């Protein structure tokens, strides 16, 4: 178990280190003209404002669901759920930061060649991909390290929990599997919030831009 945690931890650190490297690479690229920098700042400000506001509302739901899991099962289940949610939220912020950081450099690079533009854009996308992988594995390792006893083959047992004290609502489970499931549920819940909330936000922004283009700038539909 110890060797598995160490090796997996090194892989997680390697992924996060690679993400940091690509993020630094994108940050060093020229961002183009003054107007390009201005537009980038507007996009970045709007996107990060949305992420912060969404995180505030998500936190309320995440804490409430964690407390319910604590009451129904064990405190360890709630902690695993919160860890998964936290790392998923961190991955979202890392991805949004990389996306809003790489848009202007990609546009500037495209003025030179498609090859340069692809290099910058793929580097920006790699930040999110490697960041998600590293954080997901790192968070799972924290769960394994905190509750190592529940994953020890010598102590693994099937537990029974009666929800709300009702025998007909008995649930049989292996505690270690439940902890991993709670971790995954926390991460998935945040991903769902980001997917649905982000979709609504971007659609609203798209419609607003379309209206401004038609009404104020008098830009034709096609």
PDB file of C-alpha atoms in Angstrom:
ATOM      1  CA  UNK A   1       0.000   0.000   0.000  1.00  0.00           C
ATOM      2  CA  UNK A   2       2.810   2.419   0.915  1.00  0.00           C
ATOM      3  CA  UNK A   3       4.676   1.782  -2.345  1.00  0.00           C
ATOM      4  CA  UNK A   4       1.467   2.296  -4.316  1.00  0.00           C
ATOM      5  CA  UNK A   5       0.817   5.633  -2.606  1.00  0.00           C
ATOM      6  CA  UNK A   6       4.397   6.835  -3.190  1.00  0.00           C
ATOM      7  CA  UNK A   7       4.462   5.900  -6.892  1.00  0.00           C
ATOM      8  CA  UNK A   8       1.007   7.362  -7.505  1.00  0.00           C
ATOM      9  CA  UNK A   9       2.014  10.504  -5.617  1.00  0.00           C
ATOM     10  CA  UNK A  10       5.038  10.962  -7.869  1.00  0.00           C
ATOM     11  CA  UNK A  11       2.841  10.560 -10.956  1.00  0.00           C
ATOM     12  CA  UNK A  12       0.432  13.164  -9.571  1.00  0.00           C
ATOM     13  CA  UNK A  13       3.266  15.604  -8.890  1.00  0.00           C
ATOM     14  CA  UNK A  14       4.677  15.000 -12.379  1.00  0.00           C
ATOM     15  CA  UNK A  15       1.306  15.811 -13.952  1.00  0.00           C
ATOM     16  CA  UNK A  16       0.883  18.965 -11.865  1.00  0.00           C
ATOM     17  CA  UNK A  17       4.468  20.024 -12.554  1.00  0.00           C
ATOM     18  CA  UNK A  18       3.918  19.592 -16.293  1.00  0.00           C
ATOM     19  CA  UNK A  19       0.714  21.637 -16.069  1.00  0.00           C
ATOM     20  CA  UNK A  20       2.608  24.415 -14.280  1.00  0.00           C
ATOM     21  CA  UNK A  21       5.315  24.325 -16.965  1.00  0.00           C
ATOM     22  CA  UNK A  22       2.821  24.688 -19.827  1.00  0.00           C
ATOM     23  CA  UNK A  23       0.991  27.445 -17.965  1.00  0.00           C
ATOM     24  CA  UNK A  24       4.254  29.363 -17.562  1.00  0.00           C
ATOM     25  CA  UNK A  25       5.027  28.804 -21.262  1.00  0.00           C
ATOM     26  CA  UNK A  26       1.690  30.298 -22.327  1.00  0.00           C
ATOM     27  CA  UNK A  27       2.116  33.221 -19.932  1.00  0.00           C
ATOM     28  CA  UNK A  28       5.449  34.107 -21.589  1.00  0.00           C
ATOM     29  CA  UNK A  29       3.967  34.356 -25.087  1.00  0.00           C
ATOM     30  CA  UNK A  30       3.233  37.807 -26.600  1.00  0.00           C
ATOM     31  CA  UNK A  31      -0.400  38.869 -26.280  1.00  0.00           C
ATOM     32  CA  UNK A  32      -0.558  41.040 -29.369  1.00  0.00           C
ATOM     33  CA  UNK A  33      -1.882  44.558 -29.731  1.00  0.00           C
ATOM     34  CA  UNK A  34      -3.265  46.822 -27.047  1.00  0.00           C
ATOM     35  CA  UNK A  35      -6.805  46.116 -28.250  1.00  0.00           C
ATOM     36  CA  UNK A  36      -6.235  42.346 -28.038  1.00  0.00           C
ATOM     37  CA  UNK A  37      -4.967  42.708 -24.486  1.00  0.00           C
ATOM     38  CA  UNK A  38      -7.994  44.820 -23.580  1.00  0.00           C
ATOM     39  CA  UNK A  39     -10.456  42.265 -24.951  1.00  0.00           C
ATOM     40  CA  UNK A  40      -8.582  39.468 -23.192  1.00  0.00           C
ATOM     41  CA  UNK A  41      -8.847  41.309 -19.879  1.00  0.00           C
ATOM     42  CA  UNK A  42     -12.621  41.689 -20.313  1.00  0.00           C
ATOM     43  CA  UNK A  43     -13.045  37.985 -21.061  1.00  0.00           C
ATOM     44  CA  UNK A  44     -10.802  36.994 -18.175  1.00  0.00           C
ATOM     45  CA  UNK A  45     -12.551  39.294 -15.710  1.00  0.00           C
ATOM     46  CA  UNK A  46     -16.012  38.064 -16.697  1.00  0.00           C
ATOM     47  CA  UNK A  47     -15.050  34.394 -16.620  1.00  0.00           C
ATOM     48  CA  UNK A  48     -13.314  34.549 -13.240  1.00  0.00           C
ATOM     49  CA  UNK A  49     -16.177  36.577 -11.747  1.00  0.00           C
ATOM     50  CA  UNK A  50     -18.565  33.843 -12.851  1.00  0.00           C
ATOM     51  CA  UNK A  51     -16.316  31.120 -11.388  1.00  0.00           C
ATOM     52  CA  UNK A  52     -16.083  32.878  -8.026  1.00  0.00           C
ATOM     53  CA  UNK A  53     -19.821  33.503  -7.778  1.00  0.00           C
ATOM     54  CA  UNK A  54     -20.604  29.940  -8.816  1.00  0.00           C
ATOM     55  CA  UNK A  55     -18.137  28.596  -6.252  1.00  0.00           C
ATOM     56  CA  UNK A  56     -19.916  30.509  -3.477  1.00  0.00           C
ATOM     57  CA  UNK A  57     -23.255  28.906  -4.333  1.00  0.00           C
ATOM     58  CA  UNK A  58     -21.705  25.481  -4.894  1.00  0.00           C
ATOM     59  CA  UNK A  59     -20.063  25.581  -1.482  1.00  0.00           C
ATOM     60  CA  UNK A  60     -23.444  25.876   0.228  1.00  0.00           C
ATOM     61  CA  UNK A  61     -24.781  22.804  -1.588  1.00  0.00           C
ATOM     62  CA  UNK A  62     -21.564  20.835  -1.071  1.00  0.00           C
ATOM     63  CA  UNK A  63     -21.479  21.505   2.670  1.00  0.00           C
ATOM     64  CA  UNK A  64     -25.170  20.599   3.023  1.00  0.00           C
ATOM     65  CA  UNK A  65     -24.813  17.329   1.107  1.00  0.00           C
ATOM     66  CA  UNK A  66     -21.694  16.451   3.085  1.00  0.00           C
ATOM     67  CA  UNK A  67     -23.570  16.919   6.362  1.00  0.00           C
ATOM     68  CA  UNK A  68     -26.356  14.647   5.088  1.00  0.00           C
ATOM     69  CA  UNK A  69     -23.795  11.962   4.199  1.00  0.00           C
ATOM     70  CA  UNK A  70     -22.282  12.378   7.662  1.00  0.00           C
ATOM     71  CA  UNK A  71     -25.664  11.763   9.280  1.00  0.00           C
ATOM     72  CA  UNK A  72     -26.611   8.837   7.034  1.00  0.00           C
ATOM     73  CA  UNK A  73     -23.240   7.086   7.006  1.00  0.00           C
ATOM     74  CA  UNK A  74     -19.958   8.205   8.638  1.00  0.00           C
ATOM     75  CA  UNK A  75     -17.937  11.381   9.017  1.00  0.00           C
ATOM     76  CA  UNK A  76     -15.251   9.812   6.809  1.00  0.00           C
ATOM     77  CA  UNK A  77     -17.738   9.654   3.936  1.00  0.00           C
ATOM     78  CA  UNK A  78     -18.480  13.374   4.267  1.00  0.00           C
ATOM     79  CA  UNK A  79     -14.767  14.242   4.354  1.00  0.00           C
ATOM     80  CA  UNK A  80     -14.100  12.153   1.229  1.00  0.00           C
ATOM     81  CA  UNK A  81     -16.995  13.909  -0.511  1.00  0.00           C
ATOM     82  CA  UNK A  82     -15.636  17.337   0.429  1.00  0.00           C
ATOM     83  CA  UNK A  83     -12.111  16.426  -0.721  1.00  0.00           C
ATOM     84  CA  UNK A  84     -13.424  15.357  -4.129  1.00  0.00           C
ATOM     85  CA  UNK A  85     -15.468  18.535  -4.473  1.00  0.00           C
ATOM     86  CA  UNK A  86     -12.527  20.747  -3.465  1.00  0.00           C
ATOM     87  CA  UNK A  87     -10.098  19.243  -5.965  1.00  0.00           C
ATOM     88  CA  UNK A  88     -12.692  19.327  -8.738  1.00  0.00           C
ATOM     89  CA  UNK A  89     -13.339  22.998  -8.006  1.00  0.00           C
ATOM     90  CA  UNK A  90      -9.593  23.675  -8.051  1.00  0.00           C
ATOM     91  CA  UNK A  91      -9.338  21.955 -11.441  1.00  0.00           C
ATOM     92  CA  UNK A  92     -12.082  24.222 -12.767  1.00  0.00           C
ATOM     93  CA  UNK A  93     -10.253  27.364 -11.679  1.00  0.00           C
ATOM     94  CA  UNK A  94      -6.980  26.088 -13.156  1.00  0.00           C
ATOM     95  CA  UNK A  95      -8.663  25.321 -16.465  1.00  0.00           C
ATOM     96  CA  UNK A  96     -10.450  28.660 -16.663  1.00  0.00           C
ATOM     97  CA  UNK A  97      -7.250  30.508 -15.808  1.00  0.00           C
ATOM     98  CA  UNK A  98      -5.364  28.683 -18.565  1.00  0.00           C
ATOM     99  CA  UNK A  99      -8.137  29.216 -21.122  1.00  0.00           C
ATOM    100  CA  UNK A 100      -8.424  32.952 -20.525  1.00  0.00           C
ATOM    101  CA  UNK A 101      -4.644  33.255 -20.440  1.00  0.00           C
ATOM    102  CA  UNK A 102      -4.045  31.512 -23.769  1.00  0.00           C
ATOM    103  CA  UNK A 103      -6.691  33.143 -25.993  1.00  0.00           C
ATOM    104  CA  UNK A 104      -4.777  36.334 -26.870  1.00  0.00           C
ATOM    105  CA  UNK A 105      -1.379  34.585 -27.290  1.00  0.00           C
ATOM    106  CA  UNK A 106      -3.025  32.039 -29.611  1.00  0.00           C
ATOM    107  CA  UNK A 107      -4.546  34.828 -31.715  1.00  0.00           C
ATOM    108  CA  UNK A 108      -1.216  36.633 -31.890  1.00  0.00           C
ATOM    109  CA  UNK A 109       0.587  33.410 -32.841  1.00  0.00           C
ATOM    110  CA  UNK A 110      -1.981  32.763 -35.591  1.00  0.00           C
ATOM    111  CA  UNK A 111      -0.882  35.991 -37.269  1.00  0.00           C
ATOM    112  CA  UNK A 112       2.465  34.284 -37.895  1.00  0.00           C
ATOM    113  CA  UNK A 113       1.513  30.685 -38.663  1.00  0.00           C
ATOM    114  CA  UNK A 114      -0.981  27.926 -37.890  1.00  0.00           C
ATOM    115  CA  UNK A 115       1.851  25.884 -36.390  1.00  0.00           C
ATOM    116  CA  UNK A 116       2.642  28.553 -33.795  1.00  0.00           C
ATOM    117  CA  UNK A 117      -1.043  28.995 -32.973  1.00  0.00           C
ATOM    118  CA  UNK A 118      -1.513  25.257 -32.448  1.00  0.00           C
ATOM    119  CA  UNK A 119       1.565  25.106 -30.228  1.00  0.00           C
ATOM    120  CA  UNK A 120       0.213  27.829 -27.935  1.00  0.00           C
ATOM    121  CA  UNK A 121      -3.370  26.547 -27.918  1.00  0.00           C
ATOM    122  CA  UNK A 122      -2.375  22.943 -27.227  1.00  0.00           C
ATOM    123  CA  UNK A 123      -0.093  24.109 -24.426  1.00  0.00           C
ATOM    124  CA  UNK A 124      -3.013  25.983 -22.878  1.00  0.00           C
ATOM    125  CA  UNK A 125      -5.265  22.948 -23.211  1.00  0.00           C
ATOM    126  CA  UNK A 126      -2.599  20.700 -21.692  1.00  0.00           C
ATOM    127  CA  UNK A 127      -2.763  22.728 -18.486  1.00  0.00           C
ATOM    128  CA  UNK A 128      -6.373  21.658 -17.930  1.00  0.00           C
ATOM    129  CA  UNK A 129      -5.824  18.049 -18.991  1.00  0.00           C
ATOM    130  CA  UNK A 130      -2.744  17.454 -16.874  1.00  0.00           C
ATOM    131  CA  UNK A 131      -4.139  19.507 -13.997  1.00  0.00           C
ATOM    132  CA  UNK A 132      -7.324  17.431 -13.819  1.00  0.00           C
ATOM    133  CA  UNK A 133      -5.381  14.158 -13.920  1.00  0.00           C
ATOM    134  CA  UNK A 134      -2.895  15.289 -11.282  1.00  0.00           C
ATOM    135  CA  UNK A 135      -5.499  16.719  -8.920  1.00  0.00           C
ATOM    136  CA  UNK A 136      -7.846  13.734  -9.300  1.00  0.00           C
ATOM    137  CA  UNK A 137      -5.087  11.264  -8.482  1.00  0.00           C
ATOM    138  CA  UNK A 138      -3.681  13.467  -5.723  1.00  0.00           C
ATOM    139  CA  UNK A 139      -7.069  13.850  -4.053  1.00  0.00           C
ATOM    140  CA  UNK A 140      -7.685  10.111  -4.175  1.00  0.00           C
ATOM    141  CA  UNK A 141      -4.284   9.498  -2.601  1.00  0.00           C
ATOM    142  CA  UNK A 142      -5.186  11.848   0.244  1.00  0.00           C
ATOM    143  CA  UNK A 143      -8.344   9.801   0.860  1.00  0.00           C
ATOM    144  CA  UNK A 144      -6.295   6.584   0.825  1.00  0.00           C
ATOM    145  CA  UNK A 145      -3.712   8.045   3.197  1.00  0.00           C
ATOM    146  CA  UNK A 146      -6.260   9.490   5.638  1.00  0.00           C
ATOM    147  CA  UNK A 147      -8.358   6.324   5.836  1.00  0.00           C
ATOM    148  CA  UNK A 148      -5.716   3.705   5.104  1.00  0.00           C
ATOM    149  CA  UNK A 149      -7.225   1.221   7.547  1.00  0.00           C
ATOM    150  CA  UNK A 150     -10.407   0.990   5.482  1.00  0.00           C
ATOM    151  CA  UNK A 151      -8.389  -0.169   2.453  1.00  0.00           C
ATOM    152  CA  UNK A 152      -6.301  -2.757   4.304  1.00  0.00           C
ATOM    153  CA  UNK A 153      -7.252  -6.243   2.974  1.00  0.00           C
ATOM    154  CA  UNK A 154      -6.815  -7.642   6.486  1.00  0.00           C
ATOM    155  CA  UNK A 155      -9.541  -5.403   7.928  1.00  0.00           C
ATOM    156  CA  UNK A 156     -11.950  -5.080   4.985  1.00  0.00           C
ATOM    157  CA  UNK A 157     -15.468  -6.107   5.981  1.00  0.00           C
ATOM    158  CA  UNK A 158     -19.032  -5.676   4.800  1.00  0.00           C
ATOM    159  CA  UNK A 159     -20.882  -3.072   6.865  1.00  0.00           C
ATOM    160  CA  UNK A 160     -24.617  -2.586   7.187  1.00  0.00           C
ATOM    161  CA  UNK A 161     -26.218   0.796   7.757  1.00  0.00           C
ATOM    162  CA  UNK A 162     -29.931   1.318   8.397  1.00  0.00           C
ATOM    163  CA  UNK A 163     -30.902   4.675   6.926  1.00  0.00           C
ATOM    164  CA  UNK A 164     -32.997   6.694   9.385  1.00  0.00           C
ATOM    165  CA  UNK A 165     -33.062   3.607  11.616  1.00  0.00           C
ATOM    166  CA  UNK A 166     -35.420   1.763   9.233  1.00  0.00           C
ATOM    167  CA  UNK A 167     -34.463  -1.905   8.850  1.00  0.00           C
ATOM    168  CA  UNK A 168     -36.143  -2.115   5.456  1.00  0.00           C
ATOM    169  CA  UNK A 169     -33.763   0.617   4.302  1.00  0.00           C
ATOM    170  CA  UNK A 170     -30.622  -1.322   5.186  1.00  0.00           C
ATOM    171  CA  UNK A 171     -27.579  -0.806   2.961  1.00  0.00           C
ATOM    172  CA  UNK A 172     -24.690  -3.263   2.745  1.00  0.00           C
ATOM    173  CA  UNK A 173     -21.331  -1.874   1.653  1.00  0.00           C
ATOM    174  CA  UNK A 174     -17.578  -2.052   1.983  1.00  0.00           C
ATOM    175  CA  UNK A 175     -16.473   1.130   3.702  1.00  0.00           C
ATOM    176  CA  UNK A 176     -13.414   1.688   1.513  1.00  0.00           C
ATOM    177  CA  UNK A 177     -15.519   1.453  -1.641  1.00  0.00           C
ATOM    178  CA  UNK A 178     -18.015   3.884  -0.132  1.00  0.00           C
ATOM    179  CA  UNK A 179     -15.240   6.393   0.583  1.00  0.00           C
ATOM    180  CA  UNK A 180     -13.993   6.237  -3.020  1.00  0.00           C
ATOM    181  CA  UNK A 181     -17.572   6.584  -4.281  1.00  0.00           C
ATOM    182  CA  UNK A 182     -18.098   9.636  -2.063  1.00  0.00           C
ATOM    183  CA  UNK A 183     -14.883  11.185  -3.388  1.00  0.00           C
ATOM    184  CA  UNK A 184     -16.040  10.600  -6.963  1.00  0.00           C
ATOM    185  CA  UNK A 185     -19.509  11.955  -6.175  1.00  0.00           C
ATOM    186  CA  UNK A 186     -18.053  15.191  -4.806  1.00  0.00           C
ATOM    187  CA  UNK A 187     -15.889  15.678  -7.888  1.00  0.00           C
ATOM    188  CA  UNK A 188     -18.774  14.823 -10.227  1.00  0.00           C
ATOM    189  CA  UNK A 189     -21.179  17.198  -8.478  1.00  0.00           C
ATOM    190  CA  UNK A 190     -18.855  20.154  -9.005  1.00  0.00           C
ATOM    191  CA  UNK A 191     -18.289  19.104 -12.632  1.00  0.00           C
ATOM    192  CA  UNK A 192     -22.067  19.026 -13.125  1.00  0.00           C
ATOM    193  CA  UNK A 193     -22.435  22.493 -11.598  1.00  0.00           C
ATOM    194  CA  UNK A 194     -19.676  23.823 -13.863  1.00  0.00           C
ATOM    195  CA  UNK A 195     -21.092  22.129 -16.955  1.00  0.00           C
ATOM    196  CA  UNK A 196     -24.686  23.275 -16.526  1.00  0.00           C
ATOM    197  CA  UNK A 197     -23.954  26.661 -14.944  1.00  0.00           C
ATOM    198  CA  UNK A 198     -21.176  27.390 -17.422  1.00  0.00           C
ATOM    199  CA  UNK A 199     -23.421  26.459 -20.339  1.00  0.00           C
ATOM    200  CA  UNK A 200     -26.120  28.858 -19.183  1.00  0.00           C
ATOM    201  CA  UNK A 201     -23.557  31.618 -18.584  1.00  0.00           C
ATOM    202  CA  UNK A 202     -21.912  31.256 -22.000  1.00  0.00           C
ATOM    203  CA  UNK A 203     -25.271  31.113 -23.782  1.00  0.00           C
ATOM    204  CA  UNK A 204     -26.389  34.298 -22.030  1.00  0.00           C
ATOM    205  CA  UNK A 205     -23.109  35.980 -22.983  1.00  0.00           C
ATOM    206  CA  UNK A 206     -23.490  34.788 -26.582  1.00  0.00           C
ATOM    207  CA  UNK A 207     -27.027  36.169 -26.836  1.00  0.00           C
ATOM    208  CA  UNK A 208     -25.945  39.486 -25.304  1.00  0.00           C
ATOM    209  CA  UNK A 209     -23.078  39.805 -27.791  1.00  0.00           C
ATOM    210  CA  UNK A 210     -25.444  38.941 -30.652  1.00  0.00           C
ATOM    211  CA  UNK A 211     -27.920  41.617 -29.577  1.00  0.00           C
ATOM    212  CA  UNK A 212     -25.188  44.239 -29.230  1.00  0.00           C
ATOM    213  CA  UNK A 213     -23.854  43.350 -32.674  1.00  0.00           C
ATOM    214  CA  UNK A 214     -27.259  43.670 -34.328  1.00  0.00           C
ATOM    215  CA  UNK A 215     -28.699  46.654 -32.465  1.00  0.00           C
ATOM    216  CA  UNK A 216     -25.705  48.860 -31.686  1.00  0.00           C
ATOM    217  CA  UNK A 217     -23.057  47.902 -34.234  1.00  0.00           C
ATOM    218  CA  UNK A 218     -25.625  47.201 -36.999  1.00  0.00           C
ATOM    219  CA  UNK A 219     -23.807  44.001 -37.986  1.00  0.00           C
ATOM    220  CA  UNK A 220     -25.889  41.808 -40.369  1.00  0.00           C
ATOM    221  CA  UNK A 221     -26.997  38.349 -39.188  1.00  0.00           C
ATOM    222  CA  UNK A 222     -24.741  36.525 -41.648  1.00  0.00           C
TER     223      UNK A 222
END
